[in-house]
Short mmCIF file of C-alpha atoms in Angstrom, two decimals:
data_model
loop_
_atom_site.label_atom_id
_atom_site.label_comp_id
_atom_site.label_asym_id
_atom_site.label_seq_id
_atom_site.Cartn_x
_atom_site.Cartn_y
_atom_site.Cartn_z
CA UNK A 225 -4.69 21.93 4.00
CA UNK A 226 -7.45 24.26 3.91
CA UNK A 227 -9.68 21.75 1.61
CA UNK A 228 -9.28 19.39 4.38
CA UNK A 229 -9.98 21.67 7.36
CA UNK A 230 -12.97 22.35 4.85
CA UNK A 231 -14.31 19.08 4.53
CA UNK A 232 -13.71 17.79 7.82
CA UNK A 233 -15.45 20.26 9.46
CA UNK A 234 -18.53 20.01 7.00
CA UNK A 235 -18.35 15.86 7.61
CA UNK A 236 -18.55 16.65 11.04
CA UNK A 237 -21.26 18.97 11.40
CA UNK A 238 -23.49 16.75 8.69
CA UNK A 239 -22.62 13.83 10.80
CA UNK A 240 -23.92 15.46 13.96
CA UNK A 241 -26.84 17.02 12.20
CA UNK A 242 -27.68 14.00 10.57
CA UNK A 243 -27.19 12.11 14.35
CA UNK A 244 -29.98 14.39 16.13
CA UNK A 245 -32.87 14.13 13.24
CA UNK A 246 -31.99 9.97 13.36
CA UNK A 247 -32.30 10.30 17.12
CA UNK A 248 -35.74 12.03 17.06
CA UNK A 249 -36.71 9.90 14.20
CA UNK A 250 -36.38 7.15 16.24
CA UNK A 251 -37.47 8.67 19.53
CA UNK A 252 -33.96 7.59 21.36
CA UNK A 253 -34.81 4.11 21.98
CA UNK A 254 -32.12 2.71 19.26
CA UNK A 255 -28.92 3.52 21.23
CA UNK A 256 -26.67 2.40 18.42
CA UNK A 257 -27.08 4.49 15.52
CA UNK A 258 -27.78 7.99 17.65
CA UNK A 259 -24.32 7.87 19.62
CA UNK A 260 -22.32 6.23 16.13
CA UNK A 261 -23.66 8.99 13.92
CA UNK A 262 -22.63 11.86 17.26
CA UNK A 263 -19.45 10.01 17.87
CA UNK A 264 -18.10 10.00 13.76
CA UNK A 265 -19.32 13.80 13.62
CA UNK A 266 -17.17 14.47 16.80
CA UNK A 267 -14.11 12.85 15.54
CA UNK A 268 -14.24 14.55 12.07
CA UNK A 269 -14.96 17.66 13.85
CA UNK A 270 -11.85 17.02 16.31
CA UNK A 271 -9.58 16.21 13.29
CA UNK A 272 -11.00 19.66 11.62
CA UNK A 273 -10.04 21.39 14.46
CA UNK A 274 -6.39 19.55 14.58
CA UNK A 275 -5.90 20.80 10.59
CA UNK A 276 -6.96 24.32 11.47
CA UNK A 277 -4.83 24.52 14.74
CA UNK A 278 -1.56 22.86 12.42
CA UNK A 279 -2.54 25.47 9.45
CA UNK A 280 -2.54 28.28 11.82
CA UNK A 281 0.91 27.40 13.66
CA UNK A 282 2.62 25.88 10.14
CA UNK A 283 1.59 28.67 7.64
CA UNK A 284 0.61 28.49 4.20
CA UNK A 285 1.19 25.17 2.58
CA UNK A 286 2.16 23.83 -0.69
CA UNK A 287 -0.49 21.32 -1.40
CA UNK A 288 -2.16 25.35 -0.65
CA UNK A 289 -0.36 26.89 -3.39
CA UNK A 290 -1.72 26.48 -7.13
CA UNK A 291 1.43 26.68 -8.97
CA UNK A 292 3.68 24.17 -6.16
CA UNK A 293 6.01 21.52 -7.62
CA UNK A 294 6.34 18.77 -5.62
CA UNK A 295 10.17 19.79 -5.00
CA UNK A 296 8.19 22.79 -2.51
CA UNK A 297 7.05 20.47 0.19
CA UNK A 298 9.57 20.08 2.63
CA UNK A 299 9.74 16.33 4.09
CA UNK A 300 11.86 13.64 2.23
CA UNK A 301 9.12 11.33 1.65
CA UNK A 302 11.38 7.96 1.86
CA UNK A 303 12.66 6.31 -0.94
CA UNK A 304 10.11 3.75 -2.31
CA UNK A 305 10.66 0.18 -4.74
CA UNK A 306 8.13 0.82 -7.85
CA UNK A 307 9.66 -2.53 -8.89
CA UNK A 308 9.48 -4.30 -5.45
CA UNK A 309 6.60 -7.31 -5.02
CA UNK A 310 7.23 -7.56 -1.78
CA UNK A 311 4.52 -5.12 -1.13
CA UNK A 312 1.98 -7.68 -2.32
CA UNK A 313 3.46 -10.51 -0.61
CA UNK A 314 2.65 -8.94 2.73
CA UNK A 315 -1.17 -8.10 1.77
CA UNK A 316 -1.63 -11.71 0.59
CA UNK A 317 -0.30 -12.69 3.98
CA UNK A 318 -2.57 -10.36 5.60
CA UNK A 319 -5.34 -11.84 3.61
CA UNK A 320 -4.11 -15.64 4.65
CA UNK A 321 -4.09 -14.80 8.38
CA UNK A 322 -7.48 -12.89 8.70
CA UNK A 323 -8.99 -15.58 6.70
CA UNK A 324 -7.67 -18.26 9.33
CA UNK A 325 -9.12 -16.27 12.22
CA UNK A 326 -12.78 -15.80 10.30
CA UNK A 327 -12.76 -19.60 9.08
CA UNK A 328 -10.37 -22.07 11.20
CA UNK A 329 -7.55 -21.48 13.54
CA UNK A 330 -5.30 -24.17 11.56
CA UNK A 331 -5.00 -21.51 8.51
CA UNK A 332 -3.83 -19.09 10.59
CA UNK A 333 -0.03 -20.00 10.85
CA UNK A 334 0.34 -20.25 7.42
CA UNK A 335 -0.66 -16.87 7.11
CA UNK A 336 2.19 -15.50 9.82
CA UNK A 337 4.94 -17.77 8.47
CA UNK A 338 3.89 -16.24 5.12
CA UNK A 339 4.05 -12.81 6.49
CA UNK A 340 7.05 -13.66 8.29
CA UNK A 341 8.70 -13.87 4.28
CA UNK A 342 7.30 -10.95 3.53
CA UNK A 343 8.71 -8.93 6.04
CA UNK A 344 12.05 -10.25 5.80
CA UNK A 345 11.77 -9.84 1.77
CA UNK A 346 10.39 -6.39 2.23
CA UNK A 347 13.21 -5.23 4.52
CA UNK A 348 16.18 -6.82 2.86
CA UNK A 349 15.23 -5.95 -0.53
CA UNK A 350 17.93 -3.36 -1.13
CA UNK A 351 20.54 -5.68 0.31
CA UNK A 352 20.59 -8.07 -2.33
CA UNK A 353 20.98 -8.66 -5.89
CA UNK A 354 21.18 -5.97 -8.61
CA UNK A 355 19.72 -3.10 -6.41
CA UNK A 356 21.94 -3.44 -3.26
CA UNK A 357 23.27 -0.70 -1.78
#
């Protein structure tokens, strides 16, 4: 965690340094580059802050630790399908739908029936066949 508090807070303070010389540079008449470049420096800077407020309160960490196995952390992290194509099905369906709204509204349903499969595939995947439960 403190690599990320690191970076963060370096992305943030670049990003607000780097907002002020593009604001004199273009002597504050382009309002949409000065307040985008202040505005990502302030949210890295908040999420900085966030990490080093959570480090403080949690303690050391094991993604902090050299020598950590992954066994250390705490969390379960779910249980995930390395086999599962499900996965894809969904992105592909994602792909369909935005597609539809960018080039014609009549695509656009194929792409949410198509995610509707997905979804169903994706949840009832352990409920079926040789991995079932």
């Amino acid at each position: 965690m403190k690599s990320s508090i690191y970076v963060f807070n370096l992305c943030g303070l670049f990003f607000i340094a780097v907002g002020i010389f593009y604001g004199f540079f273009t002597d504050f008449t382009e309002l949409v580059g000065f307040p985008a470049l202040l505005l990502v420096g302030l949210m890295a800077l908040m999420i900085g802050v966030y990490l080093w407020l959570t480090d403080r309160r949690v303690g050391r960490q094991p993604q902090d630790n050299d020598d950590a196995e992954i066994s250390d952390a705490d969390a379960d992290y779910g249980m995930f399908s390395p086999w599962s194509w499900w996965p894809i099905v969904s992105a592909g369906a994602a792909a369909v739908a935005f597609y539809g709204i960018a080039m014609g509204w009549w695509i656009f349903p194929f792409g949410v029936v198509l995610g509707i499969v997905a979804l169903v595939g994706l949840t009832y995947e352990h409920d079926r066949g040789d991995f079932a439960h």
